[in-house]
Coordinates of N, CA and C in Angstrom, one line a residue:
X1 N -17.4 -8.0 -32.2 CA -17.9 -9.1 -31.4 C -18.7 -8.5 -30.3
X2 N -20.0 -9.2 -30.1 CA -20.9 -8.9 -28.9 C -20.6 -9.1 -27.4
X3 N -20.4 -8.1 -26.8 CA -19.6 -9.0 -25.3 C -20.8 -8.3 -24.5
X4 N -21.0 -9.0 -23.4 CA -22.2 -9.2 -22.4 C -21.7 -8.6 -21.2
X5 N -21.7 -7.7 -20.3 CA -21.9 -6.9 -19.3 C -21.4 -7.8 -18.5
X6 N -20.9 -7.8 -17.3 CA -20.9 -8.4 -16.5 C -21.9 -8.4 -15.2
X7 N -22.3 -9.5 -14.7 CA -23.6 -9.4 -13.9 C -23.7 -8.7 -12.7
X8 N -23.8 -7.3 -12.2 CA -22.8 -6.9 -11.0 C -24.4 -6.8 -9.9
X9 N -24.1 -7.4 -8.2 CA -24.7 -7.3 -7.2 C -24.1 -6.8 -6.2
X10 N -24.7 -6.4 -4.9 CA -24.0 -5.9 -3.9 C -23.2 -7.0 -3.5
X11 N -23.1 -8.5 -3.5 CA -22.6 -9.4 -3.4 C -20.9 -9.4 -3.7
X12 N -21.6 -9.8 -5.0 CA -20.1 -9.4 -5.8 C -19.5 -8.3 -6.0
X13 N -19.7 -7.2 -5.9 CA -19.2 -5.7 -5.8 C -18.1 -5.9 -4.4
X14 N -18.8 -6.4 -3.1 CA -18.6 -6.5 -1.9 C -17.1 -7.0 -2.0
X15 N -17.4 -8.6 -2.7 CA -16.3 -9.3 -2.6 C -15.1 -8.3 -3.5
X16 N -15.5 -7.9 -4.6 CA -14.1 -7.3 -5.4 C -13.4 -6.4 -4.8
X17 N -14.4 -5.6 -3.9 CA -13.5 -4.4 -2.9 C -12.7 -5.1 -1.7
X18 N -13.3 -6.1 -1.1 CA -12.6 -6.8 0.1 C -11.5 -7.7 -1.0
X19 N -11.3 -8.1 -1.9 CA -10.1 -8.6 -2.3 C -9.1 -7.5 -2.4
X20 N -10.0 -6.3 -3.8 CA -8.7 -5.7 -4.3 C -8.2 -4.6 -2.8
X21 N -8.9 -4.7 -1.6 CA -8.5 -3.7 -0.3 C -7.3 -4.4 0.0
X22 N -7.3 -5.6 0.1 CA -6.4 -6.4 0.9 C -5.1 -6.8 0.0
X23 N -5.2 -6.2 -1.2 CA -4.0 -6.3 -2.5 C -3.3 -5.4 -2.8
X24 N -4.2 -4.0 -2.9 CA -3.7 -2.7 -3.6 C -2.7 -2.2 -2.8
X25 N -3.0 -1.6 -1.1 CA -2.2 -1.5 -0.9 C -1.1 -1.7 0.1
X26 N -1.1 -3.4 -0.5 CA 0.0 -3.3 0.6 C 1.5 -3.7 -0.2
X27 N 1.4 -3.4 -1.3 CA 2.1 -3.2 -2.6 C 2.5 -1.6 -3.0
X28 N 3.5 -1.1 -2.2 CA 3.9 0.5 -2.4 C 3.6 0.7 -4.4
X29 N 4.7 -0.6 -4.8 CA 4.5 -0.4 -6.6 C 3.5 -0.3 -7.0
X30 N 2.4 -0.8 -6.6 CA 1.0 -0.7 -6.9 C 0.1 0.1 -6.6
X31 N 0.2 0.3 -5.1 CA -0.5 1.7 -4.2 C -0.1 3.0 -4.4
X32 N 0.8 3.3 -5.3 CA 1.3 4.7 -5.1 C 0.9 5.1 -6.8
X33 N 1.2 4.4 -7.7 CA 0.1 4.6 -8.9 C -1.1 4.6 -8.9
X34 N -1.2 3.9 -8.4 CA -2.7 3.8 -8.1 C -3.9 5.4 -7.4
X35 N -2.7 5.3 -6.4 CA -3.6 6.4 -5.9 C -3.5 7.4 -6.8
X36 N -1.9 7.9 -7.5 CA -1.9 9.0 -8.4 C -2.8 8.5 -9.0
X37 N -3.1 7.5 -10.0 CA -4.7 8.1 -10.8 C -5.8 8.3 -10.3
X38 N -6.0 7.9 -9.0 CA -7.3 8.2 -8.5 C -7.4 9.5 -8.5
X39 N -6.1 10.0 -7.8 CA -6.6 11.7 -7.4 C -6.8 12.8 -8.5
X40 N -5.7 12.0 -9.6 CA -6.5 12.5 -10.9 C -7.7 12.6 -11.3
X41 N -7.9 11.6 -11.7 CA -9.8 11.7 -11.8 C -10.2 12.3 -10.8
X42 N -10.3 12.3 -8.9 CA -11.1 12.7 -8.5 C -10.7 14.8 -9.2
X43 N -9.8 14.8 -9.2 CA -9.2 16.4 -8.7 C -9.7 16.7 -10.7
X44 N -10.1 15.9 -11.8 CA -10.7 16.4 -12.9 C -12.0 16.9 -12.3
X45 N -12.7 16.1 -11.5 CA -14.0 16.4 -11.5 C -14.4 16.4 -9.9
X46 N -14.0 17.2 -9.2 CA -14.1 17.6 -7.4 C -15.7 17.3 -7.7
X47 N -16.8 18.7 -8.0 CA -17.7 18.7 -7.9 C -18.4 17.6 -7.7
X48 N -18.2 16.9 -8.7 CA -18.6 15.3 -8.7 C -18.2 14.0 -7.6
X49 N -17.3 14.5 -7.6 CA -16.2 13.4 -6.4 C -17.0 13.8 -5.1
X50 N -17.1 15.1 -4.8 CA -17.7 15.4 -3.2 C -18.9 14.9 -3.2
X51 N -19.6 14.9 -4.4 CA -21.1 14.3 -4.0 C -21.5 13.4 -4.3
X52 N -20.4 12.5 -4.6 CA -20.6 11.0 -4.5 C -19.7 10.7 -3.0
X53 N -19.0 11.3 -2.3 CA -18.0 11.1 -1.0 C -19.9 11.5 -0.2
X54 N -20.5 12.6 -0.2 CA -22.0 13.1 0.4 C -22.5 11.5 0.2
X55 N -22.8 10.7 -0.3 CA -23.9 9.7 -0.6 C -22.7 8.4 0.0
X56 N -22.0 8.9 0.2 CA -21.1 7.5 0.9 C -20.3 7.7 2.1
X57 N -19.2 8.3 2.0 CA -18.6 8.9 2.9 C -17.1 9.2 2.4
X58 N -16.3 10.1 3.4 CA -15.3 11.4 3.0 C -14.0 10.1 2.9
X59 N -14.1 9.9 1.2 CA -12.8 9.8 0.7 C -12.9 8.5 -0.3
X60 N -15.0 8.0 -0.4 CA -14.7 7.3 -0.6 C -14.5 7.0 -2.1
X61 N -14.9 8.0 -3.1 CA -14.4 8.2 -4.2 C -13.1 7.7 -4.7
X62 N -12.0 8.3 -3.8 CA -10.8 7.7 -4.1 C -10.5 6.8 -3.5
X63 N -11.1 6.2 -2.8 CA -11.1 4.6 -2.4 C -11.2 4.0 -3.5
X64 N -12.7 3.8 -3.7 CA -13.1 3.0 -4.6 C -12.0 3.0 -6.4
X65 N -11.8 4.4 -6.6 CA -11.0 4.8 -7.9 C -9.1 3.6 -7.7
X66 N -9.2 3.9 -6.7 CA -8.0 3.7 -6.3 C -7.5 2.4 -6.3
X67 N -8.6 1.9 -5.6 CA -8.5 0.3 -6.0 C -8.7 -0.4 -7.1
X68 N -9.7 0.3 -8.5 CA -9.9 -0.1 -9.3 C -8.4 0.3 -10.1
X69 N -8.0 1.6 -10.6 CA -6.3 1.7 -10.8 C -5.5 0.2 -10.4
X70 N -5.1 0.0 -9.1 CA -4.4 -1.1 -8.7 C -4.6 -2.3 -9.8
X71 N -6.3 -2.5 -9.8 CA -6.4 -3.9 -10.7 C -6.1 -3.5 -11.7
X72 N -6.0 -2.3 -12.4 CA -5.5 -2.2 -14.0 C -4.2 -2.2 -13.8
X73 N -3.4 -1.5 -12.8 CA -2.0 -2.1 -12.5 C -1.7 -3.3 -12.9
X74 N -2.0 -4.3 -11.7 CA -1.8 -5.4 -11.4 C -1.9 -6.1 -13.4
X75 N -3.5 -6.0 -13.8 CA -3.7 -6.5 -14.7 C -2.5 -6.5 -16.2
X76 N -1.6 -5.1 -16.1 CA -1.0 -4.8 -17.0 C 0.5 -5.2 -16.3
X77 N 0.8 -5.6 -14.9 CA 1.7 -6.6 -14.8 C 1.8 -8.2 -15.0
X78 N 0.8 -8.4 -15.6 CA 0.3 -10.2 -15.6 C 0.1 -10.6 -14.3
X79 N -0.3 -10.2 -13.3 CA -0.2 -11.0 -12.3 C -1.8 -11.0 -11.7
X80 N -3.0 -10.4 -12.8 CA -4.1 -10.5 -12.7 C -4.7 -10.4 -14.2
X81 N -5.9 -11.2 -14.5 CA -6.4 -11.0 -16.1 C -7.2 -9.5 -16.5
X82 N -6.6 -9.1 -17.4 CA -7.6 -8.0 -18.1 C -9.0 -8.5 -17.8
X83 N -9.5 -9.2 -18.1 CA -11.1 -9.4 -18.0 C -11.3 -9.0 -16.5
X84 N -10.8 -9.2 -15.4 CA -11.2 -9.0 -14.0 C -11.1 -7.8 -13.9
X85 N -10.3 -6.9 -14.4 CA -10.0 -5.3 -14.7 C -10.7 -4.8 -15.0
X86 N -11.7 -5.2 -16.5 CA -12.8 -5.0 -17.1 C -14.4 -5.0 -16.0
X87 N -14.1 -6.2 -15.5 CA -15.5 -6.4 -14.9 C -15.7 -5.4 -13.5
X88 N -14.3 -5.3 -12.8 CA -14.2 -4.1 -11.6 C -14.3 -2.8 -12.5
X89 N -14.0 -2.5 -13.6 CA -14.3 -1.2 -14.3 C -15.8 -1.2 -14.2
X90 N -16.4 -1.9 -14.7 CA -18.0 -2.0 -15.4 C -18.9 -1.9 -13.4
X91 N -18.2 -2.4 -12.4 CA -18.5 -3.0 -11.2 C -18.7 -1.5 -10.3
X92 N -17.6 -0.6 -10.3 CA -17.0 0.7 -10.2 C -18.5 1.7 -10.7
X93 N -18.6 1.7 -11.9 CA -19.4 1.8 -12.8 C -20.7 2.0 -12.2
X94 N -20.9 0.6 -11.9 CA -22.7 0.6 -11.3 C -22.6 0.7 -10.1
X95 N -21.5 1.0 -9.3 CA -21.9 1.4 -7.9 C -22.2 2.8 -7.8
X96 N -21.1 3.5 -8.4 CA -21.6 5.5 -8.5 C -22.1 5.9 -9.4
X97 N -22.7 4.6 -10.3 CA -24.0 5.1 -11.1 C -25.3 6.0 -10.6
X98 N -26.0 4.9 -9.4 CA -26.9 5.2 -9.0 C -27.1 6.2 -8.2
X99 N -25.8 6.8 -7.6 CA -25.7 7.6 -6.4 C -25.7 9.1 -7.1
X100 N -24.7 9.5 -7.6 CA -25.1 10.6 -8.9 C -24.5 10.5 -10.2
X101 N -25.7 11.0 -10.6 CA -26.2 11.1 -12.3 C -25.1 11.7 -12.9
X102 N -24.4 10.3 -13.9 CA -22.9 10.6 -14.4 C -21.4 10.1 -14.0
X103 N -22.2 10.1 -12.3 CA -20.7 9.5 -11.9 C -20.6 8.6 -12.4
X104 N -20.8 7.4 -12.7 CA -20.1 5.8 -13.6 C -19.1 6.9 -14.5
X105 N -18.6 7.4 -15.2 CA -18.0 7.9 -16.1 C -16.6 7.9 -14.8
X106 N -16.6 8.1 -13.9 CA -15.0 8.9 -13.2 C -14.6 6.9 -13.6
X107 N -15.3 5.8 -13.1 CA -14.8 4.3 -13.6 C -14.2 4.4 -14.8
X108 N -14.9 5.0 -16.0 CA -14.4 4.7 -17.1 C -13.3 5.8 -17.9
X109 N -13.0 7.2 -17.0 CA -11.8 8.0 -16.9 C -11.3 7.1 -16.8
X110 N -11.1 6.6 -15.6 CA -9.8 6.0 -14.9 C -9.1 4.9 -15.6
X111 N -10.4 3.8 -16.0 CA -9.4 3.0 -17.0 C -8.9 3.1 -18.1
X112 N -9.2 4.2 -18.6 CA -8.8 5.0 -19.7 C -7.7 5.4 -19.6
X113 N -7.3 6.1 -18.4 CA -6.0 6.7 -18.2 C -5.0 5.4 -17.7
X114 N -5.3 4.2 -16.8 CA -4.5 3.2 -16.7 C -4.3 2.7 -17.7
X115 N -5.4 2.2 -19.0 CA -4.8 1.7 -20.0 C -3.7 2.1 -21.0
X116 N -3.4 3.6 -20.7 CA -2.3 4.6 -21.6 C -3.2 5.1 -22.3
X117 N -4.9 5.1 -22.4 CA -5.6 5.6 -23.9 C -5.5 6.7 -23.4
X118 N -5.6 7.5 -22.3 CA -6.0 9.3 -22.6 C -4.3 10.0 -22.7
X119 N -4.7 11.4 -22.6 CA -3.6 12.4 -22.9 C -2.6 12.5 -20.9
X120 N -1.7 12.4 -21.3 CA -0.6 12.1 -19.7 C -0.2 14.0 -20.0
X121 N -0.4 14.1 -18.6 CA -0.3 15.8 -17.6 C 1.6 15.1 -17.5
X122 N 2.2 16.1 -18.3 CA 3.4 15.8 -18.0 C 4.0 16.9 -16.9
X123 N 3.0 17.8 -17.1 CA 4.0 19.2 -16.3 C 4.1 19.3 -14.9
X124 N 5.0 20.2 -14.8 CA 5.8 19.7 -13.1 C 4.4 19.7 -12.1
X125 N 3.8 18.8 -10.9 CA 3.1 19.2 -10.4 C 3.2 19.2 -9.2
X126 N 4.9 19.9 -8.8 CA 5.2 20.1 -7.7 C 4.8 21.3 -6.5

C-alpha cells in the first residue's frame, strides 16, 4: 500500500518538539531509554552528530534523537499512536536532512533500534 509522507514545516516541527520536550522527560521510564538510544546513535556516528551539534548547537543531536526515542517509547506503551511516531521519525528526518548530507538517516537508526528491528549491544558497557 502507497502511504504519503507526512507534510513537515518549521511550524509543525516546532510544535512536535515543544510537546514531546515537555513529555519525554519528565517521565524517568521514558527519559532514561530514551536518552540510552539517543547516545547510541549519536556515539555510532560522533563525526556526524558534531556537525550537525556545529549547524545548531552543543547537544542538539541528542536532543532532538532523544525525544524522538521517547515518542517510540511512549508509542509502544499505548499511550501515544504509532503514526505520531512515524511522522516525528519522517519530521526528525527533514530537519538534519538539510544541515548535513546524510544526517536524516541518525532519525531512521533510531527508530529502527526503538522498534526492536536492529541488532541490541548486549555487552557490559560499564
Amino acid at each position: 500500500m502507497f502511504r504519503r509522507k507526512p507534510r513537515i514545516d518549521d511550524a509543525i516541527y516546532g510544535k512536535l518538539m515543544t510537546s514531546f520536550g515537555r513529555v519525554v522527560d519528565m517521565d524517568p521510564f521514558v527519559e532514561r531509554p530514551a536518552r540510552a538510544l539517543a547516545e547510541r546513535v549519536v556515539g555510532e556516528e560522533p563525526a556526524l552528530a558534531a556537525n550537525l551539534d556545529g549547524r545548531q548547537y552543543r547537544g542538539a543531536t541528542e536532543y532532538h534523537l532523544r525525544l524522538l526515542a521517547g515518542a517510540w517509547i511512549m508509542s509502544r506503551d499505548g499511550t501515544l499512536p504509532v503514526a505520531t511516531a512515524e511522522v516525528f521519525e519522517e519530521a526528525v528526518a527533514w530537519r538534519f536532512g538539510p544541515l548535513v548530507k546524510g544526517s536524516g538517516r541518525l532519525a531512521h537508526r533510531l527508530s529502527q533500534l526503538a522498534r526492536g528491528e536492529g541488532e541490541r549491544d548486549t555487552g557490559n558497557q560499564a
